[in-house]
JSON list of C-alpha atoms (C1' of nucleotides) in Angstrom, two decimals:
[
{"chain": "A", "resi": 22, "resn": "UNK", "atom": "CA", "xyz": [-13.76, -17.89, 11.76]},
{"chain": "A", "resi": 23, "resn": "UNK", "atom": "CA", "xyz": [-10.06, -19.12, 11.65]},
{"chain": "A", "resi": 24, "resn": "UNK", "atom": "CA", "xyz": [-7.41, -16.55, 11.41]},
{"chain": "A", "resi": 25, "resn": "UNK", "atom": "CA", "xyz": [-4.38, -16.56, 9.05]},
{"chain": "A", "resi": 26, "resn": "UNK", "atom": "CA", "xyz": [-1.46, -17.50, 11.23]},
{"chain": "A", "resi": 27, "resn": "UNK", "atom": "CA", "xyz": [1.97, -16.31, 11.24]},
{"chain": "A", "resi": 28, "resn": "UNK", "atom": "CA", "xyz": [3.21, -19.38, 9.33]},
{"chain": "A", "resi": 29, "resn": "UNK", "atom": "CA", "xyz": [0.92, -18.36, 6.37]},
{"chain": "A", "resi": 30, "resn": "UNK", "atom": "CA", "xyz": [3.11, -15.40, 5.99]},
{"chain": "A", "resi": 31, "resn": "UNK", "atom": "CA", "xyz": [6.56, -16.65, 6.63]},
{"chain": "A", "resi": 32, "resn": "UNK", "atom": "CA", "xyz": [6.77, -17.80, 3.21]},
{"chain": "A", "resi": 33, "resn": "UNK", "atom": "CA", "xyz": [7.79, -16.42, -0.03]},
{"chain": "A", "resi": 34, "resn": "UNK", "atom": "CA", "xyz": [6.24, -13.51, -0.81]},
{"chain": "A", "resi": 35, "resn": "UNK", "atom": "CA", "xyz": [4.85, -14.37, -4.59]},
{"chain": "A", "resi": 36, "resn": "UNK", "atom": "CA", "xyz": [3.35, -16.90, -2.90]},
{"chain": "A", "resi": 37, "resn": "UNK", "atom": "CA", "xyz": [1.65, -15.26, 0.14]},
{"chain": "A", "resi": 38, "resn": "UNK", "atom": "CA", "xyz": [0.67, -12.58, -2.44]},
{"chain": "A", "resi": 39, "resn": "UNK", "atom": "CA", "xyz": [-1.20, -15.01, -4.67]},
{"chain": "A", "resi": 40, "resn": "UNK", "atom": "CA", "xyz": [-2.84, -16.56, -1.52]},
{"chain": "A", "resi": 41, "resn": "UNK", "atom": "CA", "xyz": [-3.98, -13.12, 0.15]},
{"chain": "A", "resi": 42, "resn": "UNK", "atom": "CA", "xyz": [-6.51, -12.92, -2.75]},
{"chain": "A", "resi": 43, "resn": "UNK", "atom": "CA", "xyz": [-9.99, -13.63, -1.43]},
{"chain": "A", "resi": 44, "resn": "UNK", "atom": "CA", "xyz": [-8.98, -13.59, 1.99]},
{"chain": "A", "resi": 45, "resn": "UNK", "atom": "CA", "xyz": [-10.96, -11.24, 4.59]},
{"chain": "A", "resi": 46, "resn": "UNK", "atom": "CA", "xyz": [-9.05, -8.45, 5.91]},
{"chain": "A", "resi": 47, "resn": "UNK", "atom": "CA", "xyz": [-10.96, -7.61, 9.03]},
{"chain": "A", "resi": 48, "resn": "UNK", "atom": "CA", "xyz": [-10.95, -4.03, 11.32]},
{"chain": "A", "resi": 49, "resn": "UNK", "atom": "CA", "xyz": [-12.17, -3.90, 14.30]},
{"chain": "A", "resi": 50, "resn": "UNK", "atom": "CA", "xyz": [-13.23, -0.40, 15.03]},
{"chain": "A", "resi": 51, "resn": "UNK", "atom": "CA", "xyz": [-14.64, 1.04, 17.92]},
{"chain": "A", "resi": 52, "resn": "UNK", "atom": "CA", "xyz": [-16.02, -2.72, 18.69]},
{"chain": "A", "resi": 53, "resn": "UNK", "atom": "CA", "xyz": [-17.42, -2.86, 15.01]},
{"chain": "A", "resi": 54, "resn": "UNK", "atom": "CA", "xyz": [-16.26, -5.17, 12.43]},
{"chain": "A", "resi": 55, "resn": "UNK", "atom": "CA", "xyz": [-15.08, -3.71, 9.22]},
{"chain": "A", "resi": 56, "resn": "UNK", "atom": "CA", "xyz": [-14.13, -6.12, 6.45]},
{"chain": "A", "resi": 57, "resn": "UNK", "atom": "CA", "xyz": [-13.81, -7.11, 3.12]},
{"chain": "A", "resi": 58, "resn": "UNK", "atom": "CA", "xyz": [-12.19, -9.52, 0.75]},
{"chain": "A", "resi": 59, "resn": "UNK", "atom": "CA", "xyz": [-8.81, -8.77, -0.98]},
{"chain": "A", "resi": 60, "resn": "UNK", "atom": "CA", "xyz": [-9.05, -8.57, -4.65]},
{"chain": "A", "resi": 61, "resn": "UNK", "atom": "CA", "xyz": [-5.85, -6.85, -5.43]},
{"chain": "A", "resi": 62, "resn": "UNK", "atom": "CA", "xyz": [-2.37, -7.30, -4.04]},
{"chain": "A", "resi": 63, "resn": "UNK", "atom": "CA", "xyz": [1.35, -6.54, -4.90]},
{"chain": "A", "resi": 64, "resn": "UNK", "atom": "CA", "xyz": [4.67, -7.95, -3.77]},
{"chain": "A", "resi": 65, "resn": "UNK", "atom": "CA", "xyz": [7.70, -6.33, -2.60]},
{"chain": "A", "resi": 66, "resn": "UNK", "atom": "CA", "xyz": [10.75, -8.27, -2.01]},
{"chain": "A", "resi": 67, "resn": "UNK", "atom": "CA", "xyz": [14.20, -7.56, -0.86]},
{"chain": "A", "resi": 68, "resn": "UNK", "atom": "CA", "xyz": [16.67, -4.98, -0.88]},
{"chain": "A", "resi": 69, "resn": "UNK", "atom": "CA", "xyz": [17.69, -6.11, -4.43]},
{"chain": "A", "resi": 70, "resn": "UNK", "atom": "CA", "xyz": [14.00, -5.09, -5.60]},
{"chain": "A", "resi": 71, "resn": "UNK", "atom": "CA", "xyz": [14.64, -1.53, -6.72]},
{"chain": "A", "resi": 72, "resn": "UNK", "atom": "CA", "xyz": [11.00, -0.91, -6.56]},
{"chain": "A", "resi": 73, "resn": "UNK", "atom": "CA", "xyz": [10.76, -1.99, -2.88]},
{"chain": "A", "resi": 74, "resn": "UNK", "atom": "CA", "xyz": [11.01, 0.63, -0.28]},
{"chain": "A", "resi": 75, "resn": "UNK", "atom": "CA", "xyz": [14.05, -1.32, 1.45]},
{"chain": "A", "resi": 76, "resn": "UNK", "atom": "CA", "xyz": [15.88, -0.90, -1.83]},
{"chain": "A", "resi": 77, "resn": "UNK", "atom": "CA", "xyz": [18.31, 1.76, -0.04]},
{"chain": "A", "resi": 78, "resn": "UNK", "atom": "CA", "xyz": [18.57, -0.40, 3.35]},
{"chain": "A", "resi": 79, "resn": "UNK", "atom": "CA", "xyz": [17.08, 0.00, 6.29]},
{"chain": "A", "resi": 80, "resn": "UNK", "atom": "CA", "xyz": [15.72, 3.10, 7.87]},
{"chain": "A", "resi": 81, "resn": "UNK", "atom": "CA", "xyz": [13.16, 4.00, 10.33]},
{"chain": "A", "resi": 82, "resn": "UNK", "atom": "CA", "xyz": [10.59, 4.15, 8.09]},
{"chain": "A", "resi": 83, "resn": "UNK", "atom": "CA", "xyz": [10.83, 0.72, 6.59]},
{"chain": "A", "resi": 84, "resn": "UNK", "atom": "CA", "xyz": [12.23, -1.08, 9.70]},
{"chain": "A", "resi": 85, "resn": "UNK", "atom": "CA", "xyz": [8.95, -3.01, 9.96]},
{"chain": "A", "resi": 86, "resn": "UNK", "atom": "CA", "xyz": [9.61, -4.69, 6.91]},
{"chain": "A", "resi": 87, "resn": "UNK", "atom": "CA", "xyz": [12.84, -6.21, 8.66]},
{"chain": "A", "resi": 88, "resn": "UNK", "atom": "CA", "xyz": [10.75, -7.36, 11.45]},
{"chain": "A", "resi": 89, "resn": "UNK", "atom": "CA", "xyz": [8.65, -10.64, 11.91]},
{"chain": "A", "resi": 90, "resn": "UNK", "atom": "CA", "xyz": [6.17, -12.02, 9.25]},
{"chain": "A", "resi": 91, "resn": "UNK", "atom": "CA", "xyz": [2.71, -11.35, 9.98]},
{"chain": "A", "resi": 92, "resn": "UNK", "atom": "CA", "xyz": [3.30, -7.66, 11.06]},
{"chain": "A", "resi": 93, "resn": "UNK", "atom": "CA", "xyz": [1.77, -4.49, 9.19]},
{"chain": "A", "resi": 94, "resn": "UNK", "atom": "CA", "xyz": [4.40, -1.98, 7.21]},
{"chain": "A", "resi": 95, "resn": "UNK", "atom": "CA", "xyz": [2.02, 1.07, 7.34]},
{"chain": "A", "resi": 96, "resn": "UNK", "atom": "CA", "xyz": [3.67, 3.91, 5.12]},
{"chain": "A", "resi": 97, "resn": "UNK", "atom": "CA", "xyz": [2.68, 7.80, 4.35]},
{"chain": "A", "resi": 98, "resn": "UNK", "atom": "CA", "xyz": [3.04, 8.95, 0.93]},
{"chain": "A", "resi": 99, "resn": "UNK", "atom": "CA", "xyz": [2.37, 12.01, -1.21]},
{"chain": "A", "resi": 100, "resn": "UNK", "atom": "CA", "xyz": [1.74, 14.13, 1.93]},
{"chain": "A", "resi": 101, "resn": "UNK", "atom": "CA", "xyz": [-1.95, 12.57, 2.70]},
{"chain": "A", "resi": 102, "resn": "UNK", "atom": "CA", "xyz": [-2.34, 8.90, 2.10]},
{"chain": "A", "resi": 103, "resn": "UNK", "atom": "CA", "xyz": [-1.34, 5.45, 3.85]},
{"chain": "A", "resi": 104, "resn": "UNK", "atom": "CA", "xyz": [-0.87, 2.03, 2.44]},
{"chain": "A", "resi": 105, "resn": "UNK", "atom": "CA", "xyz": [-1.09, -0.95, 4.38]},
{"chain": "A", "resi": 106, "resn": "UNK", "atom": "CA", "xyz": [1.30, -3.64, 3.36]},
{"chain": "A", "resi": 107, "resn": "UNK", "atom": "CA", "xyz": [1.84, -7.26, 5.39]},
{"chain": "A", "resi": 108, "resn": "UNK", "atom": "CA", "xyz": [5.70, -8.20, 6.08]},
{"chain": "A", "resi": 109, "resn": "UNK", "atom": "CA", "xyz": [6.54, -11.91, 4.86]},
{"chain": "A", "resi": 110, "resn": "UNK", "atom": "CA", "xyz": [9.18, -14.54, 4.88]},
{"chain": "A", "resi": 111, "resn": "UNK", "atom": "CA", "xyz": [11.39, -14.14, 7.43]},
{"chain": "A", "resi": 112, "resn": "UNK", "atom": "CA", "xyz": [13.14, -11.31, 9.89]},
{"chain": "A", "resi": 113, "resn": "UNK", "atom": "CA", "xyz": [16.00, -9.20, 8.42]},
{"chain": "A", "resi": 114, "resn": "UNK", "atom": "CA", "xyz": [14.75, -10.13, 5.08]},
{"chain": "A", "resi": 115, "resn": "UNK", "atom": "CA", "xyz": [12.54, -6.97, 4.17]},
{"chain": "A", "resi": 116, "resn": "UNK", "atom": "CA", "xyz": [9.60, -8.05, 1.87]},
{"chain": "A", "resi": 117, "resn": "UNK", "atom": "CA", "xyz": [5.85, -7.33, 2.18]},
{"chain": "A", "resi": 118, "resn": "UNK", "atom": "CA", "xyz": [2.69, -7.70, 0.35]},
{"chain": "A", "resi": 119, "resn": "UNK", "atom": "CA", "xyz": [0.93, -4.05, -0.45]},
{"chain": "A", "resi": 120, "resn": "UNK", "atom": "CA", "xyz": [-2.98, -4.85, -0.03]},
{"chain": "A", "resi": 121, "resn": "UNK", "atom": "CA", "xyz": [-4.19, -2.80, -3.00]},
{"chain": "A", "resi": 122, "resn": "UNK", "atom": "CA", "xyz": [-7.88, -3.20, -3.09]},
{"chain": "A", "resi": 123, "resn": "UNK", "atom": "CA", "xyz": [-10.73, -5.16, -0.95]},
{"chain": "A", "resi": 124, "resn": "UNK", "atom": "CA", "xyz": [-14.23, -5.53, -1.75]},
{"chain": "A", "resi": 125, "resn": "UNK", "atom": "CA", "xyz": [-16.34, -4.49, 1.26]},
{"chain": "A", "resi": 126, "resn": "UNK", "atom": "CA", "xyz": [-18.54, -7.30, 3.10]},
{"chain": "A", "resi": 127, "resn": "UNK", "atom": "CA", "xyz": [-19.39, -5.60, 6.51]},
{"chain": "A", "resi": 128, "resn": "UNK", "atom": "CA", "xyz": [-19.47, -2.37, 8.08]},
{"chain": "A", "resi": 129, "resn": "UNK", "atom": "CA", "xyz": [-20.37, -0.44, 4.70]},
{"chain": "A", "resi": 130, "resn": "UNK", "atom": "CA", "xyz": [-22.14, 2.42, 6.43]},
{"chain": "A", "resi": 131, "resn": "UNK", "atom": "CA", "xyz": [-19.08, 3.47, 8.78]},
{"chain": "A", "resi": 132, "resn": "UNK", "atom": "CA", "xyz": [-16.88, 3.07, 5.73]},
{"chain": "A", "resi": 133, "resn": "UNK", "atom": "CA", "xyz": [-19.16, 5.43, 3.84]},
{"chain": "A", "resi": 134, "resn": "UNK", "atom": "CA", "xyz": [-18.79, 7.76, 6.79]},
{"chain": "A", "resi": 135, "resn": "UNK", "atom": "CA", "xyz": [-14.97, 7.35, 6.53]},
{"chain": "A", "resi": 136, "resn": "UNK", "atom": "CA", "xyz": [-14.99, 8.34, 2.85]},
{"chain": "A", "resi": 137, "resn": "UNK", "atom": "CA", "xyz": [-17.69, 10.39, 1.33]},
{"chain": "A", "resi": 138, "resn": "UNK", "atom": "CA", "xyz": [-17.46, 8.76, -1.69]},
{"chain": "A", "resi": 139, "resn": "UNK", "atom": "CA", "xyz": [-19.58, 6.29, -3.93]},
{"chain": "A", "resi": 140, "resn": "UNK", "atom": "CA", "xyz": [-19.69, 2.83, -3.05]},
{"chain": "A", "resi": 141, "resn": "UNK", "atom": "CA", "xyz": [-17.78, 1.87, -6.55]},
{"chain": "A", "resi": 142, "resn": "UNK", "atom": "CA", "xyz": [-14.74, 3.86, -5.40]},
{"chain": "A", "resi": 143, "resn": "UNK", "atom": "CA", "xyz": [-14.92, 2.90, -1.48]},
{"chain": "A", "resi": 144, "resn": "UNK", "atom": "CA", "xyz": [-11.88, 0.54, -1.27]},
{"chain": "A", "resi": 145, "resn": "UNK", "atom": "CA", "xyz": [-10.51, 0.19, -4.72]},
{"chain": "A", "resi": 146, "resn": "UNK", "atom": "CA", "xyz": [-7.13, 1.61, -3.93]},
{"chain": "A", "resi": 147, "resn": "UNK", "atom": "CA", "xyz": [-4.31, 1.02, -1.21]},
{"chain": "A", "resi": 148, "resn": "UNK", "atom": "CA", "xyz": [-4.90, 4.48, 0.14]},
{"chain": "A", "resi": 149, "resn": "UNK", "atom": "CA", "xyz": [-8.72, 4.39, -0.36]},
{"chain": "A", "resi": 150, "resn": "UNK", "atom": "CA", "xyz": [-9.18, 1.08, 1.69]},
{"chain": "A", "resi": 151, "resn": "UNK", "atom": "CA", "xyz": [-7.03, 2.46, 4.52]},
{"chain": "A", "resi": 152, "resn": "UNK", "atom": "CA", "xyz": [-9.26, 5.75, 4.68]},
{"chain": "A", "resi": 153, "resn": "UNK", "atom": "CA", "xyz": [-12.31, 3.49, 4.99]},
{"chain": "A", "resi": 154, "resn": "UNK", "atom": "CA", "xyz": [-10.97, 1.36, 7.63]},
{"chain": "A", "resi": 155, "resn": "UNK", "atom": "CA", "xyz": [-9.43, 3.85, 9.68]},
{"chain": "A", "resi": 156, "resn": "UNK", "atom": "CA", "xyz": [-6.11, 2.52, 9.39]},
{"chain": "A", "resi": 157, "resn": "UNK", "atom": "CA", "xyz": [-3.04, 5.28, 9.92]},
{"chain": "A", "resi": 158, "resn": "UNK", "atom": "CA", "xyz": [0.56, 5.30, 10.82]},
{"chain": "A", "resi": 159, "resn": "UNK", "atom": "CA", "xyz": [-0.11, 4.05, 14.04]},
{"chain": "A", "resi": 160, "resn": "UNK", "atom": "CA", "xyz": [-0.91, 0.78, 12.71]},
{"chain": "A", "resi": 161, "resn": "UNK", "atom": "CA", "xyz": [2.94, 0.31, 11.34]},
{"chain": "A", "resi": 162, "resn": "UNK", "atom": "CA", "xyz": [4.29, -2.33, 12.99]},
{"chain": "A", "resi": 163, "resn": "UNK", "atom": "CA", "xyz": [1.34, -3.90, 14.41]},
{"chain": "A", "resi": 164, "resn": "UNK", "atom": "CA", "xyz": [1.42, -7.88, 14.79]},
{"chain": "A", "resi": 165, "resn": "UNK", "atom": "CA", "xyz": [-1.64, -8.80, 13.02]},
{"chain": "A", "resi": 166, "resn": "UNK", "atom": "CA", "xyz": [-1.36, -12.22, 14.33]},
{"chain": "A", "resi": 167, "resn": "UNK", "atom": "CA", "xyz": [-1.44, -11.39, 17.90]},
{"chain": "A", "resi": 168, "resn": "UNK", "atom": "CA", "xyz": [-4.70, -12.45, 20.06]},
{"chain": "A", "resi": 169, "resn": "UNK", "atom": "CA", "xyz": [-6.88, -9.35, 20.31]},
{"chain": "A", "resi": 170, "resn": "UNK", "atom": "CA", "xyz": [-5.48, -7.45, 17.26]},
{"chain": "A", "resi": 171, "resn": "UNK", "atom": "CA", "xyz": [-8.06, -5.13, 15.89]},
{"chain": "A", "resi": 172, "resn": "UNK", "atom": "CA", "xyz": [-6.55, -5.69, 12.35]},
{"chain": "A", "resi": 173, "resn": "UNK", "atom": "CA", "xyz": [-5.99, -8.91, 11.05]},
{"chain": "A", "resi": 174, "resn": "UNK", "atom": "CA", "xyz": [-6.83, -11.64, 8.71]},
{"chain": "A", "resi": 175, "resn": "UNK", "atom": "CA", "xyz": [-9.85, -14.46, 8.26]},
{"chain": "A", "resi": 176, "resn": "UNK", "atom": "CA", "xyz": [-9.09, -17.61, 6.27]},
{"chain": "A", "resi": 177, "resn": "UNK", "atom": "CA", "xyz": [-12.06, -18.01, 3.50]},
{"chain": "A", "resi": 178, "resn": "UNK", "atom": "CA", "xyz": [-12.24, -21.55, 2.66]},
{"chain": "A", "resi": 179, "resn": "UNK", "atom": "CA", "xyz": [-13.32, -21.72, -0.89]},
{"chain": "A", "resi": 180, "resn": "UNK", "atom": "CA", "xyz": [-15.57, -24.36, -2.57]},
{"chain": "A", "resi": 181, "resn": "UNK", "atom": "CA", "xyz": [-14.42, -25.37, -6.03]},
{"chain": "A", "resi": 182, "resn": "UNK", "atom": "CA", "xyz": [-11.44, -24.29, -8.04]},
{"chain": "A", "resi": 183, "resn": "UNK", "atom": "CA", "xyz": [-10.37, -20.78, -7.73]},
{"chain": "A", "resi": 184, "resn": "UNK", "atom": "CA", "xyz": [-10.39, -17.96, -10.62]},
{"chain": "A", "resi": 185, "resn": "UNK", "atom": "CA", "xyz": [-7.27, -18.01, -12.39]},
{"chain": "A", "resi": 186, "resn": "UNK", "atom": "CA", "xyz": [-4.91, -15.21, -11.09]},
{"chain": "A", "resi": 187, "resn": "UNK", "atom": "CA", "xyz": [-4.07, -12.47, -13.31]},
{"chain": "A", "resi": 188, "resn": "UNK", "atom": "CA", "xyz": [-0.43, -11.43, -13.03]},
{"chain": "A", "resi": 189, "resn": "UNK", "atom": "CA", "xyz": [0.66, -8.06, -13.95]},
{"chain": "A", "resi": 190, "resn": "UNK", "atom": "CA", "xyz": [3.50, -5.28, -13.53]},
{"chain": "A", "resi": 191, "resn": "UNK", "atom": "CA", "xyz": [3.14, -3.40, -10.26]},
{"chain": "A", "resi": 192, "resn": "UNK", "atom": "CA", "xyz": [1.22, 0.03, -10.65]},
{"chain": "A", "resi": 193, "resn": "UNK", "atom": "CA", "xyz": [2.56, 3.42, -10.18]},
{"chain": "A", "resi": 194, "resn": "UNK", "atom": "CA", "xyz": [6.43, 2.76, -10.54]},
{"chain": "A", "resi": 195, "resn": "UNK", "atom": "CA", "xyz": [8.41, 5.64, -11.85]},
{"chain": "A", "resi": 196, "resn": "UNK", "atom": "CA", "xyz": [11.32, 6.09, -14.52]},
{"chain": "A", "resi": 197, "resn": "UNK", "atom": "CA", "xyz": [13.74, 5.75, -11.66]},
{"chain": "A", "resi": 198, "resn": "UNK", "atom": "CA", "xyz": [13.02, 1.96, -11.29]},
{"chain": "A", "resi": 199, "resn": "UNK", "atom": "CA", "xyz": [14.98, 0.00, -13.91]},
{"chain": "A", "resi": 200, "resn": "UNK", "atom": "CA", "xyz": [14.41, -3.08, -15.15]},
{"chain": "A", "resi": 201, "resn": "UNK", "atom": "CA", "xyz": [14.10, -6.18, -14.80]},
{"chain": "A", "resi": 202, "resn": "UNK", "atom": "CA", "xyz": [12.26, -4.71, -11.35]},
{"chain": "A", "resi": 203, "resn": "UNK", "atom": "CA", "xyz": [9.83, -2.51, -13.29]},
{"chain": "A", "resi": 204, "resn": "UNK", "atom": "CA", "xyz": [8.06, -5.00, -15.44]},
{"chain": "A", "resi": 205, "resn": "UNK", "atom": "CA", "xyz": [8.12, -7.99, -12.76]},
{"chain": "A", "resi": 206, "resn": "UNK", "atom": "CA", "xyz": [4.42, -9.16, -12.81]},
{"chain": "A", "resi": 207, "resn": "UNK", "atom": "CA", "xyz": [4.15, -8.91, -9.44]},
{"chain": "A", "resi": 208, "resn": "UNK", "atom": "CA", "xyz": [0.52, -7.32, -8.93]},
{"chain": "A", "resi": 209, "resn": "UNK", "atom": "CA", "xyz": [-1.88, -9.94, -8.49]},
{"chain": "A", "resi": 210, "resn": "UNK", "atom": "CA", "xyz": [-5.71, -10.32, -9.09]},
{"chain": "A", "resi": 211, "resn": "UNK", "atom": "CA", "xyz": [-8.09, -12.47, -9.48]},
{"chain": "A", "resi": 212, "resn": "UNK", "atom": "CA", "xyz": [-9.62, -12.84, -13.34]},
{"chain": "A", "resi": 213, "resn": "UNK", "atom": "CA", "xyz": [-13.33, -12.50, -11.87]},
{"chain": "A", "resi": 214, "resn": "UNK", "atom": "CA", "xyz": [-12.66, -9.07, -10.66]},
{"chain": "B", "resi": 15, "resn": "DT", "atom": "C1'", "xyz": [19.62, 23.16, 6.06]},
{"chain": "B", "resi": 16, "resn": "DA", "atom": "C1'", "xyz": [17.73, 22.21, 1.44]},
{"chain": "B", "resi": 17, "resn": "DT", "atom": "C1'", "xyz": [15.82, 19.93, -2.20]},
{"chain": "B", "resi": 18, "resn": "DA", "atom": "C1'", "xyz": [13.09, 16.61, -4.97]},
{"chain": "B", "resi": 19, "resn": "DC", "atom": "C1'", "xyz": [10.22, 13.25, -5.52]},
{"chain": "B", "resi": 20, "resn": "DG", "atom": "C1'", "xyz": [6.51, 9.40, -4.35]},
{"chain": "B", "resi": 21, "resn": "DA", "atom": "C1'", "xyz": [4.09, 1.64, -4.01]},
{"chain": "B", "resi": 22, "resn": "DT", "atom": "C1'", "xyz": [-2.03, 8.17, -4.73]},
{"chain": "B", "resi": 23, "resn": "DC", "atom": "C1'", "xyz": [-6.10, 10.18, -5.34]},
{"chain": "B", "resi": 24, "resn": "DA", "atom": "C1'", "xyz": [-10.01, 13.45, -7.05]},
{"chain": "B", "resi": 25, "resn": "DC", "atom": "C1'", "xyz": [-11.32, 16.30, -10.06]},
{"chain": "B", "resi": 26, "resn": "DC", "atom": "C1'", "xyz": [-11.58, 18.35, -14.69]},
{"chain": "B", "resi": 27, "resn": "DT", "atom": "C1'", "xyz": [-12.25, 17.94, -19.57]},
{"chain": "C", "resi": 17, "resn": "DG", "atom": "C1'", "xyz": [-6.74, 11.52, -20.32]},
{"chain": "C", "resi": 18, "resn": "DG", "atom": "C1'", "xyz": [-4.35, 15.11, -17.92]},
{"chain": "C", "resi": 19, "resn": "DT", "atom": "C1'", "xyz": [-3.37, 17.54, -13.78]},
{"chain": "C", "resi": 20, "resn": "DG", "atom": "C1'", "xyz": [-3.03, 19.52, -8.82]},
{"chain": "C", "resi": 21, "resn": "DA", "atom": "C1'", "xyz": [-2.74, 18.72, -4.20]},
{"chain": "C", "resi": 22, "resn": "DT", "atom": "C1'", "xyz": [0.50, 18.34, -0.46]},
{"chain": "C", "resi": 23, "resn": "DC", "atom": "C1'", "xyz": [4.24, 16.89, 3.07]},
{"chain": "C", "resi": 24, "resn": "DG", "atom": "C1'", "xyz": [7.00, 13.02, 4.87]},
{"chain": "C", "resi": 25, "resn": "DT", "atom": "C1'", "xyz": [11.67, 10.79, 3.56]},
{"chain": "C", "resi": 26, "resn": "DA", "atom": "C1'", "xyz": [15.92, 10.36, 1.40]},
{"chain": "C", "resi": 27, "resn": "DT", "atom": "C1'", "xyz": [19.57, 12.15, -0.31]},
{"chain": "C", "resi": 28, "resn": "DA", "atom": "C1'", "xyz": [22.82, 15.78, -1.12]},
{"chain": "C", "resi": 29, "resn": "DC", "atom": "C1'", "xyz": [24.97, 19.97, 0.03]}
]
DNA sequence: TATACGATCACCT
DNA sequence: GGTGATCGTATAC
């Protein structure tokens, strides 16, 4: 199965966020494949984007976003959750796509063990899918395009036309995010979800 | 050193 | 639809 290569991620972030819908996210855990199709993404683009973690410049936490495309940016939030982003564009420009949800396809039993929850809520949130796939802070900065990586993306070749993509404002932005960033429709999901 | 808050989730009603 | 959990970061002092 063909992997998504670095040139896929070295493109405008909004394009990558759209094109990631329907692709397969694969985690190899203890030799077993855990996988799902990406169903929701969100773009965070540059220091000018007041909702982006890089809005205040480079810090130790967000350093991965300033690195090369195709690497992971994994951050910890709310004292208990990890979220997975994939770095886009070019080095020194901080941008990434947050993976917000996947539809599980492989390794369901292990995902259920990792999350003691009903299947319907196994991976339908950014911190839920990292828990189900066993992704934590040690994945921050990992190269998802490297041979032998235990977290990577596989290209899905679709038959026929893709369903229209619904673009919405990003989820969970607080009052501190000003316009126009607060209302930018940079959250993407397929209309058949 | 201290403090406020967050790209969330789960549970309750 | 509302709220508590829970702690790493950033920012201010």
